[in-house]
Amino acid sequence: MKERVAVRNLRLCTKECVCLYVCPTGASDTENSIIDTEKCTGCGICAEACGSGAISMLPLTYPKQQNHRENIIKEMRTLLRRKTEAEGTAAALPGPFARALERSNRVMAEDIIREAGYMLPQSKNTHDLLEKTAAGSGPEAAAKLLSLLDVNE
C-alpha cells in the first residue's frame, strides 16, 4: 500500500515535462497538469526528476497533532488576530515594502495557525473547524473535505 503521492505546484512548474517521461504509471500525464493520485504509486521518481521543484511527495496519513495547553492556544489565537490585522493594514499601504510586510505577516499567521493545530488536514481541530464552516453558510467545499479526510486522533 502506498504511503505518499506526488502533487504538482502549478505556479512552480516550468513545463519542462521530464516527469511525463520518467513516471512509470503515466500519473503525471494529464490534460489539466494535476497528477492523477489514483495512478500514482508514490515512488517519487517524478519529484526527483523535476528541475523546477514543482513536484512534492505528500504523505497520505499525517502525524497526530501535538497537544498544547489551553493557555498556549489562547495566546496563539491572540497573536494570529494581530498578524491578520497587520496583514490587512499592510495591504492598504502602497509600495514594495508594504507588499513584503503583508506577505511576511501572512506567512507568520499561517505558521501560527499550523502550530495551533488547524492546518493538519487529519487533525480533530481541522475537522471541528470544517464542521462549523459547513454548518454555517454551507460551503460545499467544507462538506466535501469532511467526507474525504479521516480524523487521526
XYZ file of N, CA and C in Angstrom:
459
model
N 0.845 -1.194 0.000
C 0.000 0.000 0.000
C 0.880 1.244 0.000
N 0.543 2.197 -0.848
C 1.359 3.406 -0.931
C 1.148 4.289 0.296
N 2.205 4.972 0.688
C 2.165 5.838 1.860
C 2.177 7.316 1.490
N 2.473 7.616 0.218
C 2.547 9.007 -0.220
C 2.143 9.109 -1.686
N 1.853 10.340 -2.110
C 1.510 10.606 -3.508
C 2.220 11.873 -3.967
N 2.391 11.983 -5.260
C 3.014 13.163 -5.851
C 1.951 14.229 -6.117
N 2.311 15.479 -5.859
C 1.451 16.620 -6.195
C 2.304 17.681 -6.871
N 1.696 18.422 -7.788
C 2.426 19.437 -8.542
C 1.923 20.823 -8.172
N 2.861 21.726 -7.894
C 2.550 23.129 -7.669
C 2.621 23.802 -9.041
N 1.465 24.137 -9.594
C 1.409 24.678 -10.954
C 2.125 26.015 -11.088
N 2.227 26.775 -9.990
C 2.935 28.054 -10.042
C 4.437 27.869 -10.231
N 4.971 26.755 -9.760
C 6.407 26.497 -9.895
C 6.753 25.746 -11.174
N 5.769 25.096 -11.769
C 6.006 24.252 -12.937
C 6.466 25.093 -14.130
N 7.619 24.695 -14.713
C 8.162 25.408 -15.877
C 7.866 24.669 -17.178
N 7.062 23.633 -17.117
C 6.622 22.853 -18.283
C 7.778 22.168 -19.019
N 8.830 21.803 -18.274
C 9.915 21.036 -18.882
C 9.444 19.608 -19.167
N 8.504 19.136 -18.368
C 7.791 17.871 -18.586
C 8.653 16.622 -18.511
N 9.778 16.680 -17.795
C 10.582 15.477 -17.591
C 9.759 14.430 -16.842
N 8.888 14.898 -15.962
C 8.055 13.989 -15.169
C 7.207 13.077 -16.060
N 6.799 13.579 -17.210
C 5.981 12.768 -18.126
C 6.737 11.543 -18.616
N 8.038 11.692 -18.776
C 8.846 10.615 -19.349
C 9.344 9.617 -18.309
N 9.452 10.051 -17.053
C 10.003 9.145 -16.035
C 8.939 8.427 -15.216
N 7.712 8.913 -15.212
C 6.649 8.300 -14.408
C 6.299 6.921 -14.973
N 6.469 5.865 -14.170
C 6.197 4.512 -14.680
C 4.715 4.211 -14.916
N 3.803 4.991 -14.328
C 2.369 4.710 -14.488
C 1.646 5.732 -15.356
N 2.321 6.811 -15.728
C 1.672 7.861 -16.512
C 0.785 8.775 -15.678
N 0.957 8.770 -14.368
C 0.106 9.579 -13.479
C 0.276 11.072 -13.706
N 1.448 11.492 -14.190
C 1.681 12.925 -14.393
C 1.254 13.388 -15.775
N 0.846 12.481 -16.630
C 0.442 12.826 -17.990
C -1.066 13.053 -18.049
N -1.478 14.247 -17.600
C -2.899 14.589 -17.580
C -3.137 15.880 -18.338
N -4.353 16.082 -18.792
C -4.696 17.286 -19.549
C -4.652 18.551 -18.708
N -4.986 18.435 -17.418
C -5.073 19.625 -16.573
C -3.816 19.860 -15.732
N -2.751 19.085 -15.979
C -1.460 19.198 -15.283
C -1.495 18.759 -13.834
N -2.622 18.258 -13.340
C -2.714 17.762 -11.968
C -2.406 16.275 -11.993
N -1.494 15.849 -11.127
C -1.082 14.451 -11.099
C -2.242 13.576 -10.626
N -2.475 12.483 -11.335
C -3.554 11.552 -11.004
C -3.127 10.703 -9.810
N -3.668 11.014 -8.630
C -3.255 10.314 -7.409
C -3.731 8.869 -7.377
N -4.723 8.538 -8.196
C -5.165 7.138 -8.275
C -4.119 6.284 -8.977
N -3.488 6.843 -10.005
C -2.451 6.115 -10.745
C -1.095 6.174 -10.041
N -0.856 7.217 -9.270
C 0.440 7.438 -8.627
C 0.742 6.320 -7.633
N 1.955 5.758 -7.736
C 2.376 4.697 -6.813
C 3.167 5.257 -5.628
N 3.523 6.534 -5.691
C 4.289 7.148 -4.610
C 5.777 6.870 -4.689
N 6.277 6.484 -5.854
C 7.697 6.131 -5.984
C 8.619 7.350 -5.873
N 8.141 8.541 -6.260
C 8.925 9.763 -6.129
C 9.874 10.047 -7.273
N 9.871 9.223 -8.311
C 10.778 9.427 -9.438
C 10.508 10.769 -10.116
N 9.247 11.127 -10.246
C 8.892 12.393 -10.903
C 9.402 13.593 -10.099
N 9.290 13.519 -8.776
C 9.754 14.623 -7.918
C 11.257 14.782 -8.013
N 11.973 13.668 -8.076
C 13.433 13.725 -8.213
C 13.845 14.295 -9.568
N 13.072 13.996 -10.603
C 13.419 14.434 -11.958
C 13.006 15.875 -12.243
N 12.073 16.418 -11.477
C 11.542 17.752 -11.754
C 12.592 18.827 -11.470
N 13.059 19.478 -12.522
C 14.091 20.507 -12.391
C 13.614 21.779 -11.720
N 12.326 22.064 -11.779
C 11.806 23.301 -11.189
C 11.339 23.122 -9.747
N 11.388 21.892 -9.232
C 10.951 21.641 -7.856
C 9.457 21.787 -7.667
N 8.710 21.609 -8.745
C 7.258 21.805 -8.685
C 6.516 20.584 -8.154
N 7.180 19.434 -8.080
C 6.518 18.213 -7.622
C 7.034 17.848 -6.238
N 6.090 17.629 -5.333
C 6.409 17.221 -3.961
C 5.704 15.924 -3.656
N 6.256 15.212 -2.704
C 5.635 13.972 -2.250
C 4.925 14.252 -0.928
N 3.622 13.975 -0.890
C 2.837 14.205 0.317
C 2.397 12.885 0.935
N 2.484 12.786 2.260
C 2.017 11.558 2.911
C 0.496 11.462 2.849
N -0.011 10.252 2.769
C -1.457 10.043 2.780
C -2.017 10.169 4.193
N -1.186 9.866 5.182
C -1.600 9.995 6.577
C -0.614 10.898 7.297
N -1.134 11.933 7.918
C -0.289 12.869 8.648
C -0.172 12.449 10.110
N 0.900 12.869 10.777
C 1.036 12.519 12.193
C -0.034 13.204 13.038
N -0.259 12.660 14.211
C -1.221 13.235 15.142
C -0.749 14.629 15.549
N -1.685 15.548 15.661
C -1.381 16.920 16.081
C -0.843 16.917 17.505
N 0.209 17.688 17.741
C 0.736 17.817 19.103
C -0.281 18.531 19.974
N -0.384 18.096 21.201
C -1.291 18.746 22.137
C -0.620 19.969 22.749
N -1.394 21.022 22.909
C -0.918 22.244 23.562
C -1.835 22.554 24.732
N -1.274 23.191 25.732
C -2.106 23.638 26.848
C -3.047 24.725 26.334
N -4.209 24.832 26.954
C -5.241 25.774 26.508
C -4.741 27.210 26.528
N -3.931 27.583 27.522
C -3.423 28.960 27.578
C -2.474 29.248 26.415
N -1.744 28.256 25.946
C -0.858 28.441 24.793
C -1.690 28.661 23.532
N -2.729 27.859 23.361
C -3.604 28.014 22.189
C -4.284 29.377 22.212
N -4.704 29.827 23.383
C -5.338 31.141 23.509
C -4.371 32.245 23.075
N -3.119 32.148 23.499
C -2.121 33.151 23.107
C -1.826 33.094 21.615
N -1.816 31.878 21.043
C -1.603 31.740 19.597
C -2.727 32.412 18.829
N -3.952 32.247 19.302
C -5.095 32.877 18.630
C -5.005 34.403 18.714
N -4.562 34.913 19.862
C -4.389 36.359 20.019
C -3.331 36.865 19.045
N -2.211 36.154 18.976
C -1.142 36.540 18.054
C -1.599 36.425 16.607
N -2.380 35.399 16.302
C -2.919 35.218 14.957
C -3.793 36.408 14.561
N -4.662 36.845 15.472
C -5.509 38.014 15.192
C -4.658 39.241 14.878
N -3.600 39.446 15.667
C -2.722 40.602 15.452
C -2.014 40.530 14.101
N -1.547 39.358 13.741
C -0.862 39.197 12.455
C -1.840 39.389 11.299
N -3.064 38.930 11.464
C -4.085 39.112 10.427
C -4.422 40.591 10.262
N -4.535 41.308 11.373
C -4.782 42.754 11.323
C -3.607 43.477 10.665
N -2.386 43.067 11.008
C -1.190 43.696 10.425
C -1.123 43.432 8.920
N -1.522 42.239 8.510
C -1.558 41.929 7.081
C -2.555 42.840 6.365
N -3.726 43.013 6.959
C -4.738 43.893 6.369
C -4.278 45.338 6.289
N -3.607 45.800 7.326
C -3.080 47.171 7.327
C -2.043 47.343 6.228
N -1.124 46.384 6.127
C -0.079 46.458 5.104
C -0.673 46.405 3.699
N -1.760 45.650 3.521
C -2.399 45.542 2.213
C -2.973 46.878 1.754
N -3.317 47.729 2.707
C -3.907 49.027 2.368
C -2.845 50.080 2.057
N -1.578 49.772 2.298
C -0.496 50.726 2.077
C 0.144 50.525 0.711
N 0.665 51.603 0.108
C 1.315 51.473 -1.198
C 2.786 51.066 -1.056
N 3.334 50.541 -2.108
C 4.766 50.312 -2.184
C 5.225 48.893 -1.934
N 6.465 48.609 -2.372
C 7.017 47.259 -2.250
C 7.272 46.828 -0.802
N 7.641 47.762 0.072
C 7.856 47.401 1.472
C 6.547 46.934 2.106
N 5.463 47.605 1.778
C 4.156 47.215 2.301
C 3.777 45.823 1.798
N 4.091 45.515 0.515
C 3.801 44.177 -0.018
C 4.606 43.123 0.743
N 5.880 43.420 1.022
C 6.730 42.485 1.758
C 6.203 42.283 3.180
N 5.780 43.374 3.797
C 5.233 43.301 5.149
C 3.932 42.496 5.168
N 3.108 42.710 4.157
C 1.853 41.951 4.035
C 2.149 40.454 3.918
N 3.075 40.105 3.040
C 3.436 38.692 2.829
C 4.048 38.091 4.094
N 4.908 38.844 4.745
C 5.553 38.373 5.971
C 4.519 38.047 7.056
N 3.550 38.925 7.228
C 2.501 38.691 8.220
C 1.628 37.502 7.838
N 1.389 37.305 6.550
C 0.608 36.146 6.082
C 1.333 34.851 6.431
N 2.636 34.804 6.149
C 3.417 33.597 6.427
C 3.455 33.321 7.930
N 3.653 34.364 8.735
C 3.651 34.166 10.194
C 2.295 33.670 10.684
N 1.208 34.217 10.135
C -0.135 33.785 10.532
C -0.357 32.313 10.171
N 0.112 31.913 8.985
C -0.019 30.509 8.584
C 0.766 29.597 9.524
N 1.959 30.023 9.902
C 2.761 29.227 10.844
C 2.074 29.104 12.200
N 1.498 30.191 12.655
C 0.813 30.182 13.956
C -0.397 29.254 13.915
N -1.198 29.373 12.869
C -2.400 28.541 12.795
C -2.042 27.068 12.607
N -0.958 26.804 11.897
C -0.495 25.423 11.742
C -0.062 24.872 13.107
N 0.694 25.651 13.834
C 1.168 25.202 15.148
C 0.011 25.036 16.130
N -1.031 25.827 15.973
C -2.197 25.715 16.845
C -3.059 24.504 16.486
N -2.756 23.863 15.350
C -3.441 22.625 15.004
C -4.556 22.754 14.004
N -4.575 23.815 13.196
C -5.676 23.997 12.255
C -5.282 23.803 10.801
N -4.053 23.383 10.540
C -3.686 23.185 9.145
C -3.248 21.758 8.841
N -3.292 20.883 9.828
C -3.056 19.473 9.551
C -4.410 18.881 9.169
N -4.553 18.449 7.931
C -5.877 18.073 7.433
C -6.592 16.981 8.212
N -5.844 16.109 8.883
C -6.495 14.999 9.566
C -6.634 15.226 11.066
N -6.352 16.460 11.526
C -6.460 16.724 12.964
C -7.915 16.996 13.358
N -8.224 16.732 14.599
C -9.579 16.971 15.112
C -9.921 18.461 15.051
N -8.944 19.327 15.321
C -9.176 20.778 15.253
C -9.659 21.184 13.862
N -9.011 20.650 12.836
C -9.399 20.978 11.460
C -10.805 20.489 11.170
N -11.125 19.278 11.608
C -12.466 18.739 11.384
C -13.526 19.567 12.102
N -13.234 19.967 13.326
C -14.184 20.806 14.067
C -14.416 22.125 13.337
N -13.330 22.728 12.836
C -13.443 23.994 12.097
C -14.249 23.806 10.815
N -14.003 22.723 10.086
C -14.750 22.451 8.854
C -16.224 22.192 9.134
N -16.511 21.496 10.234
C -17.910 21.244 10.585
C -18.644 22.543 10.887
N -17.988 23.465 11.594
C -18.598 24.772 11.872
C -18.825 25.543 10.574
N -17.845 25.469 9.674
C -17.963 26.166 8.389
C -19.097 25.582 7.552
N -19.175 24.263 7.502
C -20.218 23.599 6.712
C -21.602 23.851 7.293
N -21.694 23.955 8.614
C -22.985 24.180 9.265
C -23.446 25.621 9.115
N -22.501 26.538 8.923
C -22.835 27.963 8.808
C -23.503 28.279 7.498
N -22.831 29.050 6.669
C -23.418 29.452 5.402
C -23.374 28.329 4.377
N -22.803 27.182 4.765
C -22.883 25.965 3.977
C -22.016 25.828 2.760
N -20.745 26.215 2.813
C -19.910 25.973 1.624
C -19.772 24.473 1.359
N -20.015 24.083 0.128
C -19.932 22.674 -0.233
C -18.513 22.158 -0.098
N -17.509 23.026 -0.272
C -16.115 22.595 -0.188
C -15.798 22.037 1.197
N -16.318 22.674 2.254
C -16.060 22.198 3.611
C -16.689 20.820 3.811
N -17.891 20.637 3.329
C -18.560 19.336 3.458
C -17.810 18.262 2.681
N -17.309 18.605 1.498
C -16.561 17.641 0.694
C -15.266 17.253 1.403
N -14.553 18.245 1.952
C -13.322 17.947 2.681
C -13.592 17.036 3.869
N -14.670 17.296 4.582
C -15.021 16.450 5.722
C -15.244 15.000 5.295
N -15.835 14.814 4.130
C -16.093 13.447 3.667
C -14.811 12.740 3.211
N -13.794 13.510 2.826
C -12.555 12.921 2.313
C -11.495 12.681 3.380
N -11.526 13.456 4.462
C -10.460 13.395 5.466
C -10.875 12.586 6.690
N -10.025 11.658 7.055
C -10.237 10.896 8.287
C -9.576 11.629 9.441
N -10.140 11.510 10.630
C -9.539 12.093 11.824
C -8.531 11.101 12.366
N -7.306 11.561 12.669
C -6.291 10.643 13.174
C -6.088 10.778 14.681
N -7.040 11.342 15.390
C -6.929 11.488 16.844
C -8.036 10.709 17.514
